[in-house]
Amino acid sequence: IYKRENRISLDTVSPKPEIVDRIYQIEAIKRLTEKFSTSRRKGLLVQATGTGKTRVAIALTDLLNRASWVKRVLFLCDRKELRKQAKNAYSDFLSEPMTVVSAGTAKDRDKRIYLATYPAMNRIYQSFDVGFFDLTIADESHRSIYNRYRDMFRYFDCLQVGLTATPVDFISRNTFKMFDCKDRTPTAYYPLDQAVEEGFLVPYEVYTHTTRFLREGIKYKDLTDEQKRQLEEDGEDPTDFDYENHQIDKQIFNRDTNRVIIRNLMENGIRDETDQYPGKSIIFARNHSHAVLLAEVFNELFPQYGGKFCRVIDNYDPRAEQLID
């Protein structure tokens, strides 16, 4: 009743320039508000990673709030780390009371912005009234939300916006359908190539570096007599050594191969601004054991860094999120 009496026309309100100031961001918000103004209640925003999807979500939240279209907003994402990033971004620009959804939030009714992962909200969404939220923003909405969390989206009676960085061709028809868009026609679209062309992003480059073992595997017939003798001295049967390239680091950890990879990164990787060190880098290991081996090899090769330069961060460490920070 309050909204019917007090909300104003969306074309009379503009997004705040301190939140979004790029033309494509302002255009995305305009397209969404135009859709809402014609009594449509859903929209899908497809925007390349790094071009400010969360900023657009915040600016949209602020605009709809100032126009008295929304009071409470639910922001959904698929990982805790993304939820934390979203919370920090919302806190930078809005002073609305906000909370991170957990099992205890089922009784929390006095906040304006609720940030949640899909699984966390899925466990408690029925404890909220169907009209509790006025706007739901679903981040990375191309993933399995259509099948897995469809009931949650049907439950809440509110405006819904999907956000994704996935190129249009890779988004399922169900996702377009879910946000009331025609196939391959999102409400607003800003692709990677356009972002690069307009100077907002830089293109990525792929450097390929490999070793003979990674390329060809390890075959008994290719071992030298000295290698066979060394294996026998180590108590190994050389005839057991027949591994395809895809088995390296899955079934056998080859220390020298990992040394070559790390040395190559340290010598040829992109440097930081001082040119003394490599820039921040992620090495994706095969598994936890491989990650531990890589850290050991690094510390063997570069003891001058005191064992703190290279860290294993995975789900084996309960402080993984703090380590990322």
mmCIF file of C-alpha atoms in Angstrom:
data_model
loop_
_atom_site.group_PDB
_atom_site.id
_atom_site.type_symbol
_atom_site.label_atom_id
_atom_site.label_comp_id
_atom_site.label_asym_id
_atom_site.label_seq_id
_atom_site.Cartn_x
_atom_site.Cartn_y
_atom_site.Cartn_z
ATOM 1 C CA ILE A 1 0.000 0.000 0.000
ATOM 2 C CA TYR A 2 2.860 2.365 0.887
ATOM 3 C CA LYS A 3 4.583 1.662 -2.427
ATOM 4 C CA ARG A 4 1.417 2.209 -4.460
ATOM 5 C CA GLU A 5 0.916 5.614 -2.868
ATOM 6 C CA ASN A 6 4.517 6.804 -2.733
ATOM 7 C CA ARG A 7 6.548 5.273 -5.537
ATOM 8 C CA ILE A 8 7.585 7.641 -8.301
ATOM 9 C CA SER A 9 8.215 7.085 -11.997
ATOM 10 C CA LEU A 10 11.584 5.411 -12.576
ATOM 11 C CA ASP A 11 12.409 7.644 -15.539
ATOM 12 C CA THR A 12 12.582 10.607 -13.142
ATOM 13 C CA VAL A 13 15.402 9.041 -11.077
ATOM 14 C CA SER A 14 19.041 8.560 -12.155
ATOM 15 C CA PRO A 15 21.700 6.233 -10.758
ATOM 16 C CA LYS A 16 24.207 7.934 -8.457
ATOM 17 C CA PRO A 17 27.436 8.757 -10.368
ATOM 18 C CA GLU A 18 29.567 7.917 -7.322
ATOM 19 C CA ILE A 19 28.344 4.298 -7.629
ATOM 20 C CA VAL A 20 28.256 3.896 -11.424
ATOM 21 C CA ASP A 21 29.707 6.356 -13.925
ATOM 22 C CA ARG A 22 30.327 4.306 -17.069
ATOM 23 C CA ILE A 23 27.883 4.579 -19.965
ATOM 24 C CA TYR A 24 27.288 0.820 -20.272
ATOM 25 C CA GLN A 25 26.527 0.545 -16.533
ATOM 26 C CA ILE A 26 24.033 3.410 -16.660
ATOM 27 C CA GLU A 27 22.480 1.912 -19.799
ATOM 28 C CA ALA A 28 22.088 -1.493 -18.081
ATOM 29 C CA ILE A 29 20.202 0.137 -15.188
ATOM 30 C CA LYS A 30 18.071 2.129 -17.637
ATOM 31 C CA ARG A 31 17.080 -1.023 -19.507
ATOM 32 C CA LEU A 32 16.138 -2.789 -16.294
ATOM 33 C CA THR A 33 14.069 0.145 -15.001
ATOM 34 C CA GLU A 34 12.332 0.506 -18.380
ATOM 35 C CA LYS A 35 11.335 -3.149 -18.128
ATOM 36 C CA PHE A 36 10.047 -2.706 -14.573
ATOM 37 C CA SER A 37 8.131 0.418 -15.598
ATOM 38 C CA THR A 38 6.095 -1.626 -18.076
ATOM 39 C CA SER A 39 4.960 -4.026 -15.329
ATOM 40 C CA ARG A 40 7.547 -6.672 -16.208
ATOM 41 C CA ARG A 41 9.168 -8.025 -13.085
ATOM 42 C CA LYS A 42 12.333 -9.789 -14.222
ATOM 43 C CA GLY A 43 15.542 -8.953 -16.077
ATOM 44 C CA LEU A 44 18.867 -10.583 -16.982
ATOM 45 C CA LEU A 45 22.113 -8.604 -17.075
ATOM 46 C CA VAL A 46 25.068 -10.202 -18.894
ATOM 47 C CA GLN A 47 28.300 -8.328 -18.267
ATOM 48 C CA ALA A 48 31.952 -9.382 -18.642
ATOM 49 C CA THR A 49 33.880 -10.139 -15.448
ATOM 50 C CA GLY A 50 35.604 -7.033 -14.121
ATOM 51 C CA THR A 51 33.161 -4.520 -15.596
ATOM 52 C CA GLY A 52 31.252 -3.912 -12.374
ATOM 53 C CA LYS A 53 28.175 -6.165 -12.135
ATOM 54 C CA THR A 54 28.048 -5.707 -8.359
ATOM 55 C CA ARG A 55 28.282 -1.934 -8.773
ATOM 56 C CA VAL A 56 25.304 -2.052 -11.128
ATOM 57 C CA ALA A 57 23.392 -4.153 -8.569
ATOM 58 C CA ILE A 58 24.165 -1.619 -5.819
ATOM 59 C CA ALA A 59 23.218 1.364 -7.979
ATOM 60 C CA LEU A 60 19.967 -0.378 -8.982
ATOM 61 C CA THR A 61 19.190 -1.128 -5.313
ATOM 62 C CA ASP A 62 19.812 2.514 -4.403
ATOM 63 C CA LEU A 63 17.742 3.895 -7.307
ATOM 64 C CA LEU A 64 14.727 1.644 -6.630
ATOM 65 C CA ASN A 65 14.965 2.493 -2.955
ATOM 66 C CA ARG A 66 14.967 6.256 -3.607
ATOM 67 C CA ALA A 67 12.015 5.847 -5.959
ATOM 68 C CA SER A 68 10.140 3.926 -3.187
ATOM 69 C CA TRP A 69 9.908 0.817 -5.352
ATOM 70 C CA VAL A 70 11.833 -1.454 -2.964
ATOM 71 C CA LYS A 71 12.486 -1.630 0.762
ATOM 72 C CA ARG A 72 14.168 -5.013 1.286
ATOM 73 C CA VAL A 73 16.639 -6.639 -1.084
ATOM 74 C CA LEU A 74 18.019 -10.179 -1.261
ATOM 75 C CA PHE A 75 21.438 -10.552 -2.953
ATOM 76 C CA LEU A 76 22.300 -14.174 -3.793
ATOM 77 C CA CYS A 77 25.651 -15.592 -4.875
ATOM 78 C CA ASP A 78 27.161 -19.048 -5.054
ATOM 79 C CA ARG A 79 30.223 -18.799 -2.773
ATOM 80 C CA LYS A 80 31.046 -17.329 0.627
ATOM 81 C CA GLU A 81 33.967 -15.390 -0.842
ATOM 82 C CA LEU A 82 31.674 -13.658 -3.362
ATOM 83 C CA ARG A 83 29.165 -12.957 -0.598
ATOM 84 C CA LYS A 84 31.884 -11.258 1.432
ATOM 85 C CA GLN A 85 32.994 -9.185 -1.579
ATOM 86 C CA ALA A 86 29.388 -8.133 -2.213
ATOM 87 C CA LYS A 87 28.920 -7.150 1.444
ATOM 88 C CA ASN A 88 32.070 -5.014 1.355
ATOM 89 C CA ALA A 89 30.932 -3.336 -1.871
ATOM 90 C CA TYR A 90 27.414 -2.651 -0.551
ATOM 91 C CA SER A 91 28.908 -1.233 2.672
ATOM 92 C CA ASP A 92 31.120 1.144 0.647
ATOM 93 C CA PHE A 93 28.156 2.827 -1.044
ATOM 94 C CA LEU A 94 25.038 2.261 1.063
ATOM 95 C CA SER A 95 24.410 2.789 4.759
ATOM 96 C CA GLU A 96 21.308 0.558 4.892
ATOM 97 C CA PRO A 97 21.113 -2.054 7.703
ATOM 98 C CA MET A 98 22.385 -5.312 6.188
ATOM 99 C CA THR A 99 23.041 -8.882 7.258
ATOM 100 C CA VAL A 100 24.659 -12.064 6.006
ATOM 101 C CA VAL A 101 22.135 -14.903 5.876
ATOM 102 C CA SER A 102 22.812 -17.937 8.069
ATOM 103 C CA ALA A 103 20.649 -20.449 9.939
ATOM 104 C CA GLY A 104 20.020 -17.793 12.618
ATOM 105 C CA THR A 105 18.695 -15.269 10.098
ATOM 106 C CA ALA A 106 15.370 -17.068 9.953
ATOM 107 C CA LYS A 107 14.248 -14.826 12.824
ATOM 108 C CA ASP A 108 15.943 -11.622 11.581
ATOM 109 C CA ARG A 109 13.335 -9.265 10.156
ATOM 110 C CA ASP A 110 14.678 -5.733 10.659
ATOM 111 C CA LYS A 111 17.373 -5.462 7.960
ATOM 112 C CA ARG A 112 17.078 -3.892 4.504
ATOM 113 C CA ILE A 113 19.733 -5.835 2.569
ATOM 114 C CA TYR A 114 20.197 -9.596 2.995
ATOM 115 C CA LEU A 115 23.281 -11.227 1.451
ATOM 116 C CA ALA A 116 23.240 -15.004 1.062
ATOM 117 C CA THR A 117 24.730 -17.967 -0.733
ATOM 118 C CA TYR A 118 22.149 -20.033 -2.637
ATOM 119 C CA PRO A 119 22.465 -23.087 -0.331
ATOM 120 C CA ALA A 120 22.145 -20.994 2.869
ATOM 121 C CA MET A 121 19.003 -19.211 1.666
ATOM 122 C CA ASN A 122 17.547 -22.388 0.241
ATOM 123 C CA ARG A 123 17.497 -23.906 3.735
ATOM 124 C CA ILE A 124 15.472 -21.110 5.349
ATOM 125 C CA TYR A 125 13.614 -19.221 2.588
ATOM 126 C CA GLN A 126 10.217 -20.591 3.605
ATOM 127 C CA SER A 127 10.564 -18.949 7.020
ATOM 128 C CA PHE A 128 10.126 -15.585 5.252
ATOM 129 C CA ASP A 129 6.815 -14.260 4.005
ATOM 130 C CA VAL A 130 6.421 -14.504 0.213
ATOM 131 C CA GLY A 131 6.281 -10.716 0.033
ATOM 132 C CA PHE A 132 9.165 -10.038 2.432
ATOM 133 C CA PHE A 133 11.621 -9.021 -0.301
ATOM 134 C CA ASP A 134 10.891 -6.399 -2.953
ATOM 135 C CA LEU A 135 13.940 -7.239 -5.092
ATOM 136 C CA THR A 136 16.045 -10.391 -5.549
ATOM 137 C CA ILE A 137 19.426 -10.114 -7.280
ATOM 138 C CA ALA A 138 20.919 -13.449 -8.330
ATOM 139 C CA ASP A 139 24.657 -13.341 -9.058
ATOM 140 C CA GLU A 140 26.196 -15.882 -11.454
ATOM 141 C CA SER A 141 22.694 -16.878 -12.403
ATOM 142 C CA HIS A 142 23.668 -19.047 -15.389
ATOM 143 C CA ARG A 143 24.697 -21.906 -13.090
ATOM 144 C CA SER A 144 22.427 -24.608 -11.766
ATOM 145 C CA ILE A 145 19.932 -22.224 -10.164
ATOM 146 C CA TYR A 146 17.215 -22.988 -12.686
ATOM 147 C CA ASN A 147 17.020 -26.645 -11.662
ATOM 148 C CA ARG A 148 18.288 -26.521 -8.102
ATOM 149 C CA TYR A 149 16.824 -23.333 -6.703
ATOM 150 C CA ARG A 150 13.857 -22.766 -8.977
ATOM 151 C CA ASP A 151 11.362 -23.204 -6.120
ATOM 152 C CA MET A 152 13.047 -20.456 -4.114
ATOM 153 C CA PHE A 153 12.688 -18.007 -7.019
ATOM 154 C CA ARG A 154 9.060 -18.979 -7.506
ATOM 155 C CA TYR A 155 8.385 -18.550 -3.799
ATOM 156 C CA PHE A 156 9.323 -14.865 -3.470
ATOM 157 C CA ASP A 157 6.840 -12.441 -5.017
ATOM 158 C CA CYS A 158 9.162 -9.591 -6.056
ATOM 159 C CA LEU A 159 11.262 -8.021 -8.800
ATOM 160 C CA GLN A 160 14.069 -10.363 -9.889
ATOM 161 C CA VAL A 161 17.366 -9.557 -11.611
ATOM 162 C CA GLY A 162 19.882 -12.155 -12.793
ATOM 163 C CA LEU A 163 23.571 -11.233 -13.150
ATOM 164 C CA THR A 164 26.129 -13.278 -15.048
ATOM 165 C CA ALA A 165 29.449 -12.910 -16.875
ATOM 166 C CA THR A 166 28.920 -16.021 -18.995
ATOM 167 C CA PRO A 167 28.865 -15.226 -22.739
ATOM 168 C CA VAL A 168 25.374 -15.312 -24.217
ATOM 169 C CA ASP A 169 26.020 -18.465 -26.278
ATOM 170 C CA PHE A 170 26.783 -20.481 -23.125
ATOM 171 C CA ILE A 171 23.724 -19.484 -21.115
ATOM 172 C CA SER A 172 20.989 -22.100 -21.106
ATOM 173 C CA ARG A 173 17.588 -21.402 -22.613
ATOM 174 C CA ASN A 174 16.098 -22.091 -19.194
ATOM 175 C CA THR A 175 18.004 -19.143 -17.702
ATOM 176 C CA PHE A 176 16.652 -16.750 -20.345
ATOM 177 C CA LYS A 177 13.190 -18.156 -19.774
ATOM 178 C CA MET A 178 13.529 -17.842 -15.998
ATOM 179 C CA PHE A 179 14.206 -14.099 -16.278
ATOM 180 C CA ASP A 180 11.529 -13.519 -18.931
ATOM 181 C CA CYS A 181 13.969 -12.894 -21.782
ATOM 182 C CA LYS A 182 13.852 -14.213 -25.315
ATOM 183 C CA ASP A 183 16.469 -16.835 -26.151
ATOM 184 C CA ARG A 184 19.957 -15.233 -26.339
ATOM 185 C CA THR A 185 18.527 -11.763 -25.732
ATOM 186 C CA PRO A 186 19.326 -10.560 -22.207
ATOM 187 C CA THR A 187 17.893 -7.301 -20.887
ATOM 188 C CA ALA A 188 21.374 -5.726 -21.083
ATOM 189 C CA TYR A 189 24.609 -7.141 -22.537
ATOM 190 C CA TYR A 190 28.209 -5.923 -22.299
ATOM 191 C CA PRO A 191 30.623 -8.541 -23.694
ATOM 192 C CA LEU A 192 34.348 -9.010 -23.067
ATOM 193 C CA ASP A 193 35.483 -7.949 -26.551
ATOM 194 C CA GLN A 194 33.574 -4.668 -26.283
ATOM 195 C CA ALA A 195 35.036 -4.010 -22.813
ATOM 196 C CA VAL A 196 38.539 -4.585 -24.215
ATOM 197 C CA GLU A 197 37.849 -2.423 -27.283
ATOM 198 C CA GLU A 198 36.596 0.443 -25.090
ATOM 199 C CA GLY A 199 39.592 0.190 -22.751
ATOM 200 C CA PHE A 200 37.849 -0.979 -19.568
ATOM 201 C CA LEU A 201 39.554 -4.395 -19.624
ATOM 202 C CA VAL A 202 42.801 -5.721 -21.073
ATOM 203 C CA PRO A 203 42.884 -8.919 -23.139
ATOM 204 C CA TYR A 204 44.377 -12.021 -21.566
ATOM 205 C CA GLU A 205 47.383 -13.742 -23.101
ATOM 206 C CA VAL A 206 48.125 -17.452 -22.965
ATOM 207 C CA TYR A 207 51.713 -18.601 -22.569
ATOM 208 C CA THR A 208 52.281 -22.324 -22.977
ATOM 209 C CA HIS A 209 55.174 -23.884 -21.104
ATOM 210 C CA THR A 210 55.605 -27.630 -20.859
ATOM 211 C CA THR A 211 58.157 -30.365 -20.182
ATOM 212 C CA ARG A 212 58.809 -33.619 -21.966
ATOM 213 C CA PHE A 213 57.167 -35.617 -19.147
ATOM 214 C CA LEU A 214 54.048 -33.433 -19.228
ATOM 215 C CA ARG A 215 53.953 -33.727 -23.019
ATOM 216 C CA GLU A 216 54.739 -37.414 -23.490
ATOM 217 C CA GLY A 217 54.354 -39.097 -20.094
ATOM 218 C CA ILE A 218 56.938 -41.489 -18.645
ATOM 219 C CA LYS A 219 57.588 -44.706 -20.590
ATOM 220 C CA TYR A 220 59.851 -47.572 -19.528
ATOM 221 C CA LYS A 221 61.199 -47.928 -23.064
ATOM 222 C CA ASP A 222 62.338 -44.283 -23.060
ATOM 223 C CA LEU A 223 64.242 -44.465 -19.752
ATOM 224 C CA THR A 224 68.025 -44.382 -19.976
ATOM 225 C CA ASP A 225 70.097 -47.197 -18.461
ATOM 226 C CA GLU A 226 71.201 -44.764 -15.747
ATOM 227 C CA GLN A 227 67.576 -43.902 -14.886
ATOM 228 C CA LYS A 228 66.636 -47.578 -14.737
ATOM 229 C CA ARG A 229 69.611 -48.275 -12.471
ATOM 230 C CA GLN A 230 68.705 -45.326 -10.217
ATOM 231 C CA LEU A 231 65.119 -46.611 -9.864
ATOM 232 C CA GLU A 232 66.387 -50.072 -8.921
ATOM 233 C CA GLU A 233 68.710 -48.527 -6.306
ATOM 234 C CA ASP A 234 65.689 -46.648 -4.877
ATOM 235 C CA GLY A 235 63.836 -49.949 -4.518
ATOM 236 C CA GLU A 236 61.508 -49.297 -7.458
ATOM 237 C CA ASP A 237 60.729 -51.613 -10.365
ATOM 238 C CA PRO A 238 61.561 -49.635 -13.546
ATOM 239 C CA THR A 239 59.128 -51.758 -15.572
ATOM 240 C CA ASP A 240 56.266 -50.253 -13.522
ATOM 241 C CA PHE A 241 57.018 -46.849 -14.986
ATOM 242 C CA ASP A 242 54.541 -46.524 -17.829
ATOM 243 C CA TYR A 243 52.467 -43.376 -17.372
ATOM 244 C CA GLU A 244 50.541 -41.430 -19.977
ATOM 245 C CA ASN A 245 50.887 -37.620 -19.923
ATOM 246 C CA HIS A 246 47.466 -37.169 -18.295
ATOM 247 C CA GLN A 247 48.563 -39.412 -15.393
ATOM 248 C CA ILE A 248 51.480 -37.183 -14.410
ATOM 249 C CA ASP A 249 50.711 -35.546 -11.028
ATOM 250 C CA LYS A 250 47.571 -37.664 -10.709
ATOM 251 C CA GLN A 251 49.229 -41.003 -10.078
ATOM 252 C CA ILE A 252 52.845 -39.955 -9.899
ATOM 253 C CA PHE A 253 54.408 -36.734 -8.564
ATOM 254 C CA ASN A 254 57.533 -35.831 -10.477
ATOM 255 C CA ARG A 255 59.575 -33.407 -8.393
ATOM 256 C CA ASP A 256 61.777 -32.199 -11.255
ATOM 257 C CA THR A 257 58.766 -31.360 -13.434
ATOM 258 C CA ASN A 258 57.351 -29.240 -10.611
ATOM 259 C CA ARG A 259 60.740 -27.547 -10.104
ATOM 260 C CA VAL A 260 60.790 -26.600 -13.793
ATOM 261 C CA ILE A 261 57.243 -25.176 -13.602
ATOM 262 C CA ILE A 262 57.989 -23.049 -10.514
ATOM 263 C CA ARG A 263 61.358 -21.854 -11.786
ATOM 264 C CA ASN A 264 59.739 -20.837 -15.072
ATOM 265 C CA LEU A 265 57.069 -18.834 -13.214
ATOM 266 C CA MET A 266 59.664 -17.068 -11.051
ATOM 267 C CA GLU A 267 61.927 -16.250 -13.993
ATOM 268 C CA ASN A 268 59.400 -15.495 -16.730
ATOM 269 C CA GLY A 269 56.169 -14.596 -14.930
ATOM 270 C CA ILE A 270 54.675 -11.100 -15.064
ATOM 271 C CA ARG A 271 56.578 -8.909 -12.570
ATOM 272 C CA ASP A 272 55.184 -6.594 -9.905
ATOM 273 C CA GLU A 273 55.715 -2.818 -10.096
ATOM 274 C CA THR A 274 59.136 -3.048 -8.386
ATOM 275 C CA ASP A 275 60.298 -5.662 -10.929
ATOM 276 C CA GLN A 276 61.837 -7.612 -8.024
ATOM 277 C CA TYR A 277 59.139 -10.255 -7.623
ATOM 278 C CA PRO A 278 56.575 -12.035 -9.781
ATOM 279 C CA GLY A 279 53.090 -10.514 -9.576
ATOM 280 C CA LYS A 280 50.391 -12.197 -7.484
ATOM 281 C CA SER A 281 49.967 -15.645 -9.026
ATOM 282 C CA ILE A 282 47.710 -18.647 -8.534
ATOM 283 C CA ILE A 283 49.038 -22.134 -9.229
ATOM 284 C CA PHE A 284 46.171 -24.614 -9.560
ATOM 285 C CA ALA A 285 47.405 -27.960 -8.256
ATOM 286 C CA ARG A 286 45.914 -31.356 -9.067
ATOM 287 C CA ASN A 287 44.905 -31.923 -5.449
ATOM 288 C CA HIS A 288 45.965 -31.145 -1.863
ATOM 289 C CA SER A 289 49.020 -33.454 -1.904
ATOM 290 C CA HIS A 290 50.235 -31.882 -5.136
ATOM 291 C CA ALA A 291 49.726 -28.383 -3.687
ATOM 292 C CA VAL A 292 51.805 -29.315 -0.617
ATOM 293 C CA LEU A 293 54.543 -30.723 -2.879
ATOM 294 C CA LEU A 294 54.592 -27.499 -4.948
ATOM 295 C CA ALA A 295 54.989 -25.396 -1.779
ATOM 296 C CA GLU A 296 57.830 -27.678 -0.581
ATOM 297 C CA VAL A 297 59.597 -27.457 -3.942
ATOM 298 C CA PHE A 298 59.205 -23.662 -3.954
ATOM 299 C CA ASN A 299 60.752 -23.330 -0.488
ATOM 300 C CA GLU A 300 63.621 -25.637 -1.505
ATOM 301 C CA LEU A 301 64.342 -23.531 -4.596
ATOM 302 C CA PHE A 302 63.876 -20.131 -2.928
ATOM 303 C CA PRO A 303 64.762 -20.417 0.782
ATOM 304 C CA GLN A 304 65.564 -16.666 0.844
ATOM 305 C CA TYR A 305 61.814 -15.930 1.033
ATOM 306 C CA GLY A 306 61.578 -17.554 4.455
ATOM 307 C CA GLY A 307 58.707 -19.938 3.683
ATOM 308 C CA LYS A 308 56.069 -17.161 3.583
ATOM 309 C CA PHE A 309 56.115 -16.210 -0.076
ATOM 310 C CA CYS A 310 54.174 -19.247 -1.311
ATOM 311 C CA ARG A 311 51.126 -20.573 0.581
ATOM 312 C CA VAL A 312 48.792 -23.525 0.164
ATOM 313 C CA ILE A 313 45.202 -22.267 0.329
ATOM 314 C CA ASP A 314 42.488 -24.897 0.032
ATOM 315 C CA ASN A 315 39.630 -26.482 1.965
ATOM 316 C CA TYR A 316 42.094 -28.369 4.196
ATOM 317 C CA ASP A 317 42.822 -25.068 5.949
ATOM 318 C CA PRO A 318 39.938 -23.668 8.046
ATOM 319 C CA ARG A 319 41.508 -20.193 7.669
ATOM 320 C CA ALA A 320 41.517 -20.301 3.853
ATOM 321 C CA GLU A 321 39.349 -17.177 3.490
ATOM 322 C CA GLN A 322 41.542 -15.139 5.854
ATOM 323 C CA LEU A 323 44.636 -16.325 3.967
ATOM 324 C CA ILE A 324 43.113 -15.046 0.715
ATOM 325 C CA ASP A 325 42.608 -11.646 2.381
#
